[in-house]
Amino acid sequence: MIFHFAPLLLLLSCTSVQAEGIHVNLARRAPVRHDTAYFHGLAEGIRAKYGFATAADHARRDNSKRASTSAIPLINLNADAIYLGNVDVGTPKQSFQVVLDTGSSDFWVGATPCTSGCSIGASLYDASESSTHSDSGARATIRYGKGEVTGDVAQETVSLGGFTVQNQTFIKGDRVTENLVNDDSSGIMGLAFERLASTESTPFWQALAEGDELTSKEMSFWLARSGIDQTSQTDVRFGGVFTLGGTNSSLYSGDIEFLDLVGEPAFWTLDLKEVSVQDQNIELTESGSLSAIDTGTSLIGGLSADVARIWNAVPGALEVGLQAPGFYVYPCDTELQVSLSFGGKSWTIDPEDMNLGAADLAGELCLGGIFDLTAGSNVGPGAGNPGWVIGDVFLKNVYSVFRAEPPSIGFAQLSSTAGGSAPSGDSRNTGNDTSSASFSGPGKMLIIVISVLSAGLLSAAI
């Protein structure tokens, strides 16, 4: 197997990166292993999220449309499955860990009184404790891949990494599908465009961009890779850095290659142009090349014919069948060489990320990180749904930048720092501290140190 064991320390060193953000370097505990059924559940959620559900109700995506820098450390849950950031809501502020999801646009947190499904270990929003709460009198339901959340629509003061939006629309979730989010998460902050929002409101990040609150109208991710702990049920780990309002040059090398979004901004979408597997170029379905770049999705999903061709290029690969429809296994001693191109450079995926773990008791066959997104669905390519969903299996291998003007996505090679080598400099135990630094000019930047929480075994594909 290709799993690594991460240090059991949690260290942090912070240095200002002028007009770019704050570099944050931490170690983390190793996450637990998962079985085939777990990843099958993730895949079902992803299919539903992007309109390829075969049984579950899929996400509602047809609502009509609609600047400073801060680097926010992320928390990595469930073997690189979910990445969280810290959000403050209300006056005085109430703090919540939420999923940062570029594949959706609504913002919600669990709220009191919650009648069902709210995370046991997570904080709940209490409107009675806030002087800036305003209830709209409406209720709404947001549907995701693996369930839904229902609650009152309200406006509040919302802050992330030192940036604040007044009267931000959000949903106070009081009925949540069980296991929609992990026990450590209070909700989801969508980072896609307003066109997707069920509440028909401007997403938090977009409000900052349109209000010229950001030094650069972009946000960027370094998603850190975790090792696997064979025994631990709960553990602490660091998940990377989310930079709002710019980039962090210490986390990437060379130039950022930007590619324009395809179509009207809704999802963050690019056309997948080339896939190479074991040095073989794979023929792709042209009408189904639209790809959603989604930090809230763990895996890579694609059209049935394309995924079959990919695994046909891997000697010994087999389709799993009924236990996990759309998934493939391959000999664990095979080092998968997979790369993707969206019209420019070709980006290689680390074999470790392609290997989801042993799928049989003998440990001879391993589950692959690319699955059939459209398995069993009667929705064909070109129906308006992205034919590919590019999640964290790929995104852990690049520095990714999501830019509002012009609407585009950029990728860059990870630096040696982001690849795991710790830079020199002061470090300290973070605990629950929060510190900040500011500078004069049109924007501001803050260092937000968030506590890294224990993680359970269950999560959903958001």
Short mmCIF file of C-alpha atoms in Angstrom, two decimals:
data_model
loop_
_atom_site.label_atom_id
_atom_site.label_comp_id
_atom_site.label_asym_id
_atom_site.label_seq_id
_atom_site.Cartn_x
_atom_site.Cartn_y
_atom_site.Cartn_z
CA MET A 1 0.00 0.00 0.00
CA ILE A 2 1.05 3.59 -0.53
CA PHE A 3 -0.17 5.09 2.75
CA HIS A 4 2.09 7.30 4.88
CA PHE A 5 1.95 8.12 8.57
CA ALA A 6 1.93 11.81 9.44
CA PRO A 7 3.51 13.32 12.58
CA LEU A 8 1.37 13.56 15.70
CA LEU A 9 2.39 17.18 16.23
CA LEU A 10 0.44 20.27 15.39
CA LEU A 11 2.85 23.10 14.61
CA LEU A 12 2.37 26.46 12.99
CA SER A 13 4.62 29.13 11.61
CA CYS A 14 3.32 32.32 10.08
CA THR A 15 5.13 34.78 7.85
CA SER A 16 3.60 37.61 5.90
CA VAL A 17 3.56 37.29 2.13
CA GLN A 18 3.22 40.83 0.85
CA ALA A 19 -0.13 41.44 -0.90
CA GLU A 20 -0.52 37.70 -1.31
CA GLY A 21 -1.76 36.34 1.98
CA ILE A 22 -0.28 34.55 4.94
CA HIS A 23 1.79 31.40 4.68
CA VAL A 24 0.74 28.85 7.27
CA ASN A 25 2.61 25.58 7.78
CA LEU A 26 1.27 22.87 10.09
CA ALA A 27 1.67 19.16 10.72
CA ARG A 28 -1.36 16.99 11.42
CA ARG A 29 -2.49 13.66 12.77
CA ALA A 30 -3.11 10.86 10.30
CA PRO A 31 -6.71 10.09 9.27
CA VAL A 32 -8.45 6.73 9.42
CA ARG A 33 -8.91 4.24 6.59
CA HIS A 34 -12.22 3.75 4.80
CA ASP A 35 -13.79 0.78 3.05
CA THR A 36 -15.41 0.33 -0.37
CA ALA A 37 -18.89 1.05 0.98
CA TYR A 38 -17.74 4.45 2.24
CA PHE A 39 -16.48 5.53 -1.18
CA HIS A 40 -19.60 4.11 -2.83
CA GLY A 41 -21.61 6.43 -0.59
CA LEU A 42 -19.47 9.37 -1.65
CA ALA A 43 -19.99 8.53 -5.31
CA GLU A 44 -23.77 8.32 -4.90
CA GLY A 45 -23.71 11.77 -3.37
CA ILE A 46 -21.60 13.22 -6.18
CA ARG A 47 -23.92 11.73 -8.82
CA ALA A 48 -26.93 13.30 -7.14
CA LYS A 49 -25.18 16.64 -6.70
CA TYR A 50 -24.51 16.95 -10.42
CA GLY A 51 -27.85 15.65 -11.67
CA PHE A 52 -26.91 12.03 -12.40
CA ALA A 53 -28.83 10.50 -9.51
CA THR A 54 -30.47 7.15 -10.18
CA ALA A 55 -32.62 7.05 -7.05
CA ALA A 56 -31.94 10.03 -4.77
CA ASP A 57 -33.37 13.47 -5.39
CA HIS A 58 -30.60 15.57 -6.95
CA ALA A 59 -29.50 19.09 -6.07
CA ARG A 60 -31.65 21.97 -7.25
CA ARG A 61 -29.49 24.04 -9.62
CA ASP A 62 -31.86 26.12 -11.77
CA ASN A 63 -32.32 29.34 -9.80
CA SER A 64 -31.71 32.60 -11.67
CA LYS A 65 -28.45 34.54 -11.54
CA ARG A 66 -26.89 37.24 -10.09
CA ALA A 67 -11.97 42.92 -2.53
CA SER A 68 -7.29 42.56 0.80
CA THR A 69 -6.15 39.06 1.31
CA SER A 70 -6.53 36.47 4.01
CA ALA A 71 -5.11 32.97 4.31
CA ILE A 72 -7.24 30.54 6.28
CA PRO A 73 -5.80 27.21 7.46
CA LEU A 74 -8.04 24.29 6.57
CA ILE A 75 -8.97 21.21 8.54
CA ASN A 76 -8.75 17.91 6.72
CA LEU A 77 -11.51 15.40 7.57
CA ASN A 78 -11.89 11.75 6.65
CA ALA A 79 -8.81 10.79 4.65
CA ASP A 80 -8.79 13.99 2.58
CA ALA A 81 -12.56 13.80 2.04
CA ILE A 82 -13.70 17.09 3.56
CA TYR A 83 -11.89 20.40 4.12
CA LEU A 84 -13.18 22.90 6.70
CA GLY A 85 -12.63 26.56 7.51
CA ASN A 86 -13.69 28.75 10.43
CA VAL A 87 -16.59 31.22 9.94
CA ASP A 88 -17.96 33.76 12.43
CA VAL A 89 -21.68 34.62 12.40
CA GLY A 90 -23.55 37.27 14.40
CA THR A 91 -22.79 39.96 16.99
CA PRO A 92 -21.14 39.00 19.24
CA LYS A 93 -19.60 36.45 16.92
CA GLN A 94 -20.46 32.77 17.06
CA SER A 95 -17.78 30.58 15.46
CA PHE A 96 -18.42 27.55 13.26
CA GLN A 97 -16.39 25.04 11.28
CA VAL A 98 -17.94 24.76 7.81
CA VAL A 99 -17.17 22.87 4.61
CA LEU A 100 -15.61 25.12 1.94
CA ASP A 101 -17.30 23.95 -1.26
CA THR A 102 -16.63 25.37 -4.74
CA GLY A 103 -19.38 23.07 -6.03
CA SER A 104 -22.28 24.91 -4.39
CA SER A 105 -23.31 28.51 -3.62
CA ASP A 106 -25.53 28.58 -0.53
CA PHE A 107 -24.39 29.17 3.04
CA TRP A 108 -26.02 27.43 5.99
CA VAL A 109 -25.23 26.52 9.57
CA GLY A 110 -27.09 24.32 12.00
CA ALA A 111 -29.22 26.42 14.35
CA THR A 112 -31.19 26.09 17.56
CA PRO A 113 -33.66 24.60 17.95
CA CYS A 114 -32.53 21.84 15.58
CA THR A 115 -35.13 19.08 15.42
CA SER A 116 -33.13 16.49 13.48
CA GLY A 117 -29.76 15.67 11.98
CA CYS A 118 -27.55 18.49 13.26
CA SER A 119 -23.99 17.38 13.99
CA ILE A 120 -23.57 16.17 17.56
CA GLY A 121 -20.10 17.61 18.09
CA ALA A 122 -20.60 20.88 16.22
CA SER A 123 -21.68 24.33 17.39
CA LEU A 124 -25.20 25.57 16.62
CA TYR A 125 -26.15 29.14 15.77
CA ASP A 126 -28.42 30.87 18.29
CA ALA A 127 -30.26 33.84 16.78
CA SER A 128 -31.39 35.07 20.20
CA GLU A 129 -27.76 35.75 21.13
CA SER A 130 -27.08 38.07 18.16
CA SER A 131 -27.98 41.75 17.85
CA THR A 132 -27.48 41.74 14.06
CA HIS A 133 -29.82 38.86 13.20
CA SER A 134 -32.68 39.59 10.81
CA ASP A 135 -35.24 36.94 9.90
CA SER A 136 -36.74 37.13 6.40
CA GLY A 137 -39.87 35.18 7.31
CA ALA A 138 -39.17 32.62 4.58
CA ARG A 139 -38.05 29.00 4.75
CA ALA A 140 -35.90 27.19 2.23
CA THR A 141 -34.48 23.77 1.50
CA ILE A 142 -31.04 23.19 0.00
CA ARG A 143 -30.61 19.80 -1.63
CA TYR A 144 -27.18 18.20 -1.86
CA GLY A 145 -26.00 14.85 -3.11
CA LYS A 146 -26.58 12.89 0.06
CA GLY A 147 -29.44 14.80 1.59
CA GLU A 148 -30.83 18.21 2.34
CA VAL A 149 -31.04 20.96 4.91
CA THR A 150 -34.17 22.98 5.71
CA GLY A 151 -34.47 26.12 7.78
CA ASP A 152 -35.41 29.77 8.08
CA VAL A 153 -33.78 32.23 5.68
CA ALA A 154 -32.09 35.08 7.54
CA GLN A 155 -29.51 37.83 7.19
CA GLU A 156 -26.52 38.21 9.47
CA THR A 157 -23.05 39.65 9.86
CA VAL A 158 -20.70 36.95 8.55
CA SER A 159 -16.90 36.98 8.76
CA LEU A 160 -14.27 34.68 7.28
CA GLY A 161 -10.57 35.26 7.76
CA GLY A 162 -11.09 38.87 8.81
CA PHE A 163 -13.41 39.79 5.95
CA THR A 164 -16.97 40.74 6.86
CA VAL A 165 -20.23 40.96 4.91
CA GLN A 166 -23.18 42.68 6.54
CA ASN A 167 -26.66 41.26 5.94
CA GLN A 168 -25.33 38.08 4.37
CA THR A 169 -28.19 35.74 3.48
CA PHE A 170 -27.93 32.26 4.99
CA ILE A 171 -30.13 29.42 6.17
CA LYS A 172 -30.53 28.52 9.83
CA GLY A 173 -30.68 24.77 9.42
CA ASP A 174 -33.12 23.13 11.81
CA ARG A 175 -33.72 19.89 9.87
CA VAL A 176 -30.67 18.21 8.37
CA THR A 177 -30.30 14.82 6.72
CA GLU A 178 -28.29 12.58 9.03
CA ASN A 179 -24.58 12.45 8.12
CA LEU A 180 -24.94 15.22 5.53
CA VAL A 181 -21.85 16.73 7.14
CA ASN A 182 -19.30 15.35 9.57
CA ASP A 183 -19.82 15.67 13.33
CA ASP A 184 -17.15 18.40 13.45
CA SER A 185 -18.88 20.55 10.83
CA SER A 186 -21.71 23.00 11.52
CA GLY A 187 -22.60 23.61 7.88
CA ILE A 188 -21.46 24.45 4.36
CA MET A 189 -20.23 27.66 2.76
CA GLY A 190 -20.71 27.54 -1.00
CA LEU A 191 -17.99 29.18 -3.07
CA ALA A 192 -19.53 28.88 -6.54
CA PHE A 193 -21.56 31.60 -8.28
CA GLU A 194 -24.92 33.14 -7.39
CA ARG A 195 -26.63 31.38 -10.30
CA LEU A 196 -26.58 28.14 -8.27
CA ALA A 197 -27.91 29.58 -5.02
CA SER A 198 -31.22 28.12 -3.85
CA THR A 199 -31.77 31.31 -1.83
CA GLU A 200 -31.09 33.42 -4.97
CA SER A 201 -28.61 35.44 -2.90
CA THR A 202 -25.04 36.53 -3.55
CA PRO A 203 -22.49 34.12 -2.03
CA PHE A 204 -20.17 35.49 0.65
CA TRP A 205 -17.03 35.46 -1.50
CA GLN A 206 -18.83 37.05 -4.46
CA ALA A 207 -20.19 39.85 -2.26
CA LEU A 208 -16.62 40.66 -1.20
CA ALA A 209 -15.43 40.65 -4.80
CA GLU A 210 -18.28 42.82 -6.06
CA GLY A 211 -17.74 45.23 -3.15
CA ASP A 212 -14.04 45.67 -4.02
CA GLU A 213 -13.08 44.35 -0.60
CA LEU A 214 -10.40 42.01 -1.96
CA THR A 215 -6.93 42.95 -3.13
CA SER A 216 -7.41 40.47 -5.95
CA LYS A 217 -10.80 39.06 -6.89
CA GLU A 218 -9.71 35.48 -6.46
CA MET A 219 -9.39 32.70 -3.93
CA SER A 220 -6.89 29.89 -3.88
CA PHE A 221 -6.42 26.49 -2.30
CA TRP A 222 -3.60 24.29 -1.20
CA LEU A 223 -5.22 21.03 -0.10
CA ALA A 224 -2.76 19.09 2.02
CA ARG A 225 -2.49 15.33 1.73
CA SER A 226 -2.88 13.15 4.82
CA GLY A 227 -1.49 9.77 5.70
CA ILE A 228 -3.60 6.86 6.93
CA ASP A 229 -3.88 5.66 10.51
CA GLN A 230 -4.95 2.02 10.58
CA THR A 231 -6.48 2.18 14.07
CA SER A 232 -7.43 5.70 15.11
CA GLN A 233 -11.12 6.57 15.23
CA THR A 234 -10.65 10.26 15.99
CA ASP A 235 -7.59 12.32 15.23
CA VAL A 236 -6.30 15.79 14.50
CA ARG A 237 -4.81 16.92 11.26
CA PHE A 238 -4.11 20.02 9.20
CA GLY A 239 -5.75 20.34 5.80
CA GLY A 240 -3.93 23.09 3.93
CA VAL A 241 -4.51 26.79 3.28
CA PHE A 242 -7.42 28.67 1.74
CA THR A 243 -6.38 32.17 0.65
CA LEU A 244 -9.15 34.68 0.11
CA GLY A 245 -8.21 37.70 -2.01
CA GLY A 246 -5.02 36.45 -3.62
CA THR A 247 -2.44 33.71 -3.72
CA ASN A 248 0.52 32.59 -1.62
CA SER A 249 3.69 32.34 -3.70
CA SER A 250 5.43 30.12 -1.13
CA LEU A 251 2.94 27.35 -1.91
CA TYR A 252 3.52 27.11 -5.66
CA SER A 253 6.36 27.34 -8.14
CA GLY A 254 6.44 28.75 -11.66
CA ASP A 255 3.52 30.53 -13.27
CA ILE A 256 -0.17 30.03 -12.61
CA GLU A 257 -1.85 28.84 -15.80
CA PHE A 258 -5.29 30.48 -16.04
CA LEU A 259 -8.04 29.10 -18.27
CA ASP A 260 -11.34 30.88 -18.92
CA LEU A 261 -14.51 29.33 -17.53
CA VAL A 262 -16.74 27.55 -20.02
CA GLY A 263 -20.23 29.05 -20.32
CA GLU A 264 -21.97 31.47 -17.98
CA PRO A 265 -20.47 31.35 -14.47
CA ALA A 266 -22.40 28.95 -12.25
CA PHE A 267 -20.22 26.00 -11.34
CA TRP A 268 -16.48 26.55 -11.73
CA THR A 269 -16.16 24.70 -15.04
CA LEU A 270 -13.44 23.94 -17.59
CA ASP A 271 -13.32 21.61 -20.57
CA LEU A 272 -11.31 18.46 -19.95
CA LYS A 273 -9.16 18.14 -23.07
CA GLU A 274 -6.79 15.24 -22.42
CA VAL A 275 -6.40 12.29 -20.07
CA SER A 276 -3.29 10.15 -20.06
CA VAL A 277 -3.10 6.78 -18.27
CA GLN A 278 0.05 4.68 -18.13
CA ASP A 279 1.46 6.86 -20.96
CA GLN A 280 -1.60 6.21 -23.15
CA ASN A 281 -3.79 9.08 -24.36
CA ILE A 282 -7.47 8.30 -23.71
CA GLU A 283 -10.11 9.19 -26.29
CA LEU A 284 -12.73 11.38 -24.59
CA THR A 285 -16.37 12.00 -25.42
CA GLU A 286 -16.26 15.52 -26.86
CA SER A 287 -19.81 16.46 -25.87
CA GLY A 288 -19.18 15.45 -22.26
CA SER A 289 -15.91 17.24 -21.55
CA LEU A 290 -17.41 19.96 -19.33
CA SER A 291 -15.78 19.54 -15.92
CA ALA A 292 -16.72 21.03 -12.56
CA ILE A 293 -13.71 21.81 -10.35
CA ASP A 294 -15.05 21.01 -6.89
CA THR A 295 -13.22 21.24 -3.55
CA GLY A 296 -16.27 19.71 -1.84
CA THR A 297 -15.86 16.43 -3.73
CA SER A 298 -13.26 13.83 -2.78
CA LEU A 299 -13.05 11.84 -6.01
CA ILE A 300 -12.91 12.23 -9.80
CA GLY A 301 -16.02 11.21 -11.70
CA GLY A 302 -16.54 11.01 -15.46
CA LEU A 303 -18.73 9.68 -18.25
CA SER A 304 -19.23 5.92 -18.43
CA ALA A 305 -17.47 5.40 -21.77
CA ASP A 306 -14.50 7.59 -20.85
CA VAL A 307 -14.00 5.99 -17.44
CA ALA A 308 -14.17 2.52 -19.00
CA ARG A 309 -11.45 3.51 -21.47
CA ILE A 310 -9.30 4.84 -18.65
CA TRP A 311 -9.44 1.59 -16.70
CA ASN A 312 -9.03 -0.52 -19.84
CA ALA A 313 -5.58 1.06 -20.08
CA VAL A 314 -4.62 -0.36 -16.67
CA PRO A 315 -3.55 -4.02 -16.78
CA GLY A 316 -5.60 -6.15 -14.40
CA ALA A 317 -8.23 -3.49 -13.69
CA LEU A 318 -11.77 -4.78 -13.05
CA GLU A 319 -15.17 -3.15 -12.58
CA VAL A 320 -16.39 -3.68 -9.01
CA GLY A 321 -20.04 -4.36 -9.86
CA LEU A 322 -23.05 -4.22 -7.56
CA GLN A 323 -21.11 -3.58 -4.36
CA ALA A 324 -19.89 -0.22 -5.69
CA PRO A 325 -21.33 0.47 -9.17
CA GLY A 326 -19.06 2.56 -11.34
CA PHE A 327 -15.89 1.86 -9.37
CA TYR A 328 -12.89 -0.09 -10.56
CA VAL A 329 -10.18 -2.03 -8.76
CA TYR A 330 -6.65 -2.67 -9.97
CA PRO A 331 -3.60 -4.61 -8.70
CA CYS A 332 -2.24 -2.82 -5.65
CA ASP A 333 1.34 -3.26 -6.86
CA THR A 334 0.56 -1.17 -9.96
CA GLU A 335 1.74 2.43 -9.79
CA LEU A 336 -0.93 4.38 -11.64
CA GLN A 337 0.33 7.19 -13.88
CA VAL A 338 -2.58 9.53 -14.59
CA SER A 339 -2.49 13.10 -15.87
CA LEU A 340 -5.18 15.61 -16.88
CA SER A 341 -5.09 18.63 -19.19
CA PHE A 342 -7.74 21.32 -19.53
CA GLY A 343 -6.27 22.87 -22.65
CA GLY A 344 -2.86 23.89 -21.42
CA LYS A 345 -0.34 22.06 -19.28
CA SER A 346 -0.71 18.43 -18.30
CA TRP A 347 -1.05 17.89 -14.54
CA THR A 348 0.04 14.59 -13.00
CA ILE A 349 -1.85 12.93 -10.16
CA ASP A 350 0.25 11.27 -7.46
CA PRO A 351 -0.33 7.47 -7.48
CA GLU A 352 -1.05 7.73 -3.76
CA ASP A 353 -4.13 9.84 -4.48
CA MET A 354 -5.38 7.42 -7.13
CA ASN A 355 -5.21 4.56 -4.61
CA LEU A 356 -8.20 4.64 -2.23
CA GLY A 357 -7.06 1.53 -0.38
CA ALA A 358 -7.40 -2.24 -0.51
CA ALA A 359 -10.77 -3.50 -1.72
CA ASP A 360 -10.26 -7.17 -0.84
CA LEU A 361 -9.19 -8.99 2.31
CA ALA A 362 -6.00 -10.23 0.69
CA GLY A 363 -4.89 -6.68 -0.08
CA GLU A 364 -4.21 -7.53 -3.71
CA LEU A 365 -6.78 -5.27 -5.38
CA CYS A 366 -7.09 -1.56 -4.65
CA LEU A 367 -9.97 0.82 -5.32
CA GLY A 368 -9.26 3.50 -7.92
CA GLY A 369 -9.93 7.22 -7.44
CA ILE A 370 -11.73 7.71 -10.78
CA PHE A 371 -15.31 6.41 -10.94
CA ASP A 372 -18.20 6.33 -13.41
CA LEU A 373 -20.23 9.45 -12.64
CA THR A 374 -23.13 8.57 -14.94
CA ALA A 375 -23.53 4.87 -14.09
CA GLY A 376 -27.20 3.90 -14.26
CA SER A 377 -28.36 7.39 -15.19
CA ASN A 378 -30.43 8.22 -18.25
CA VAL A 379 -28.96 11.73 -18.37
CA GLY A 380 -26.59 11.91 -21.31
CA PRO A 381 -23.57 14.12 -22.07
CA GLY A 382 -24.40 17.60 -23.29
CA ALA A 383 -27.61 17.81 -21.20
CA GLY A 384 -26.22 20.81 -19.32
CA ASN A 385 -24.68 18.78 -16.53
CA PRO A 386 -20.90 18.65 -16.20
CA GLY A 387 -19.78 15.31 -17.58
CA TRP A 388 -16.80 15.32 -15.24
CA VAL A 389 -16.38 16.30 -11.61
CA ILE A 390 -12.78 16.99 -10.64
CA GLY A 391 -12.37 16.70 -6.90
CA ASP A 392 -9.62 16.43 -4.36
CA VAL A 393 -7.94 13.35 -5.87
CA PHE A 394 -6.72 15.86 -8.48
CA LEU A 395 -6.73 19.10 -6.49
CA LYS A 396 -4.25 17.83 -3.89
CA ASN A 397 -1.68 17.79 -6.69
CA VAL A 398 -1.92 21.43 -7.77
CA TYR A 399 -2.22 24.91 -6.35
CA SER A 400 -5.66 26.00 -7.55
CA VAL A 401 -6.91 29.57 -8.01
CA PHE A 402 -10.54 30.56 -8.64
CA ARG A 403 -10.72 34.04 -10.21
CA ALA A 404 -13.82 36.23 -10.58
CA GLU A 405 -12.51 38.73 -13.15
CA PRO A 406 -12.20 37.45 -15.75
CA PRO A 407 -13.99 34.26 -14.63
CA SER A 408 -11.27 31.64 -14.79
CA ILE A 409 -9.45 28.88 -12.94
CA GLY A 410 -5.70 28.68 -12.55
CA PHE A 411 -3.41 25.80 -11.68
CA ALA A 412 0.24 25.88 -10.65
CA GLN A 413 2.85 23.35 -9.61
CA LEU A 414 3.05 22.87 -5.84
CA SER A 415 6.20 24.17 -4.21
CA SER A 416 8.48 22.01 -2.10
CA THR A 417 6.87 23.66 0.94
CA ALA A 418 3.40 22.57 -0.14
CA GLY A 419 4.77 19.16 -1.00
CA GLY A 420 5.55 18.50 2.63
CA SER A 421 8.99 19.90 3.48
CA ALA A 422 8.73 22.31 6.40
CA PRO A 423 10.23 25.77 5.83
CA SER A 424 12.55 27.27 8.39
CA GLY A 425 11.19 29.82 10.84
CA ASP A 426 9.46 30.11 14.16
CA SER A 427 6.73 27.68 15.02
CA ARG A 428 4.39 27.27 17.94
CA ASN A 429 1.53 25.13 19.14
CA THR A 430 -1.68 26.72 17.89
CA GLY A 431 -4.17 25.66 20.52
CA ASN A 432 -7.23 27.82 19.98
CA ASP A 433 -5.41 31.12 19.45
CA THR A 434 -6.37 33.73 16.89
CA SER A 435 -3.94 36.42 15.80
CA SER A 436 -4.07 39.11 13.16
CA ALA A 437 -1.95 41.64 11.31
CA SER A 438 -3.04 44.52 9.11
CA PHE A 439 -1.52 46.94 6.64
CA SER A 440 -2.57 50.24 5.16
CA GLY A 441 -3.98 50.48 1.66
CA PRO A 442 -7.14 49.43 -0.14
CA GLY A 443 -7.22 46.04 1.51
CA LYS A 444 -6.18 44.16 4.60
CA MET A 445 -4.81 40.77 5.51
CA LEU A 446 -5.18 38.72 8.65
CA ILE A 447 -3.77 35.52 10.04
CA ILE A 448 -6.54 33.31 11.34
CA VAL A 449 -5.36 30.33 13.36
CA ILE A 450 -8.12 27.76 13.73
CA SER A 451 -8.17 24.86 16.11
CA VAL A 452 -7.90 21.50 14.39
CA LEU A 453 -10.72 19.25 15.51
CA SER A 454 -11.18 15.53 15.95
CA ALA A 455 -12.68 13.73 12.97
CA GLY A 456 -15.14 10.86 12.87
CA LEU A 457 -15.48 8.15 10.28
CA LEU A 458 -18.57 9.33 8.42
CA SER A 459 -18.97 12.17 5.95
CA ALA A 460 -20.87 12.98 2.78
CA ALA A 461 -19.97 14.11 -0.68
CA ILE A 462 -21.21 17.66 -0.49
#
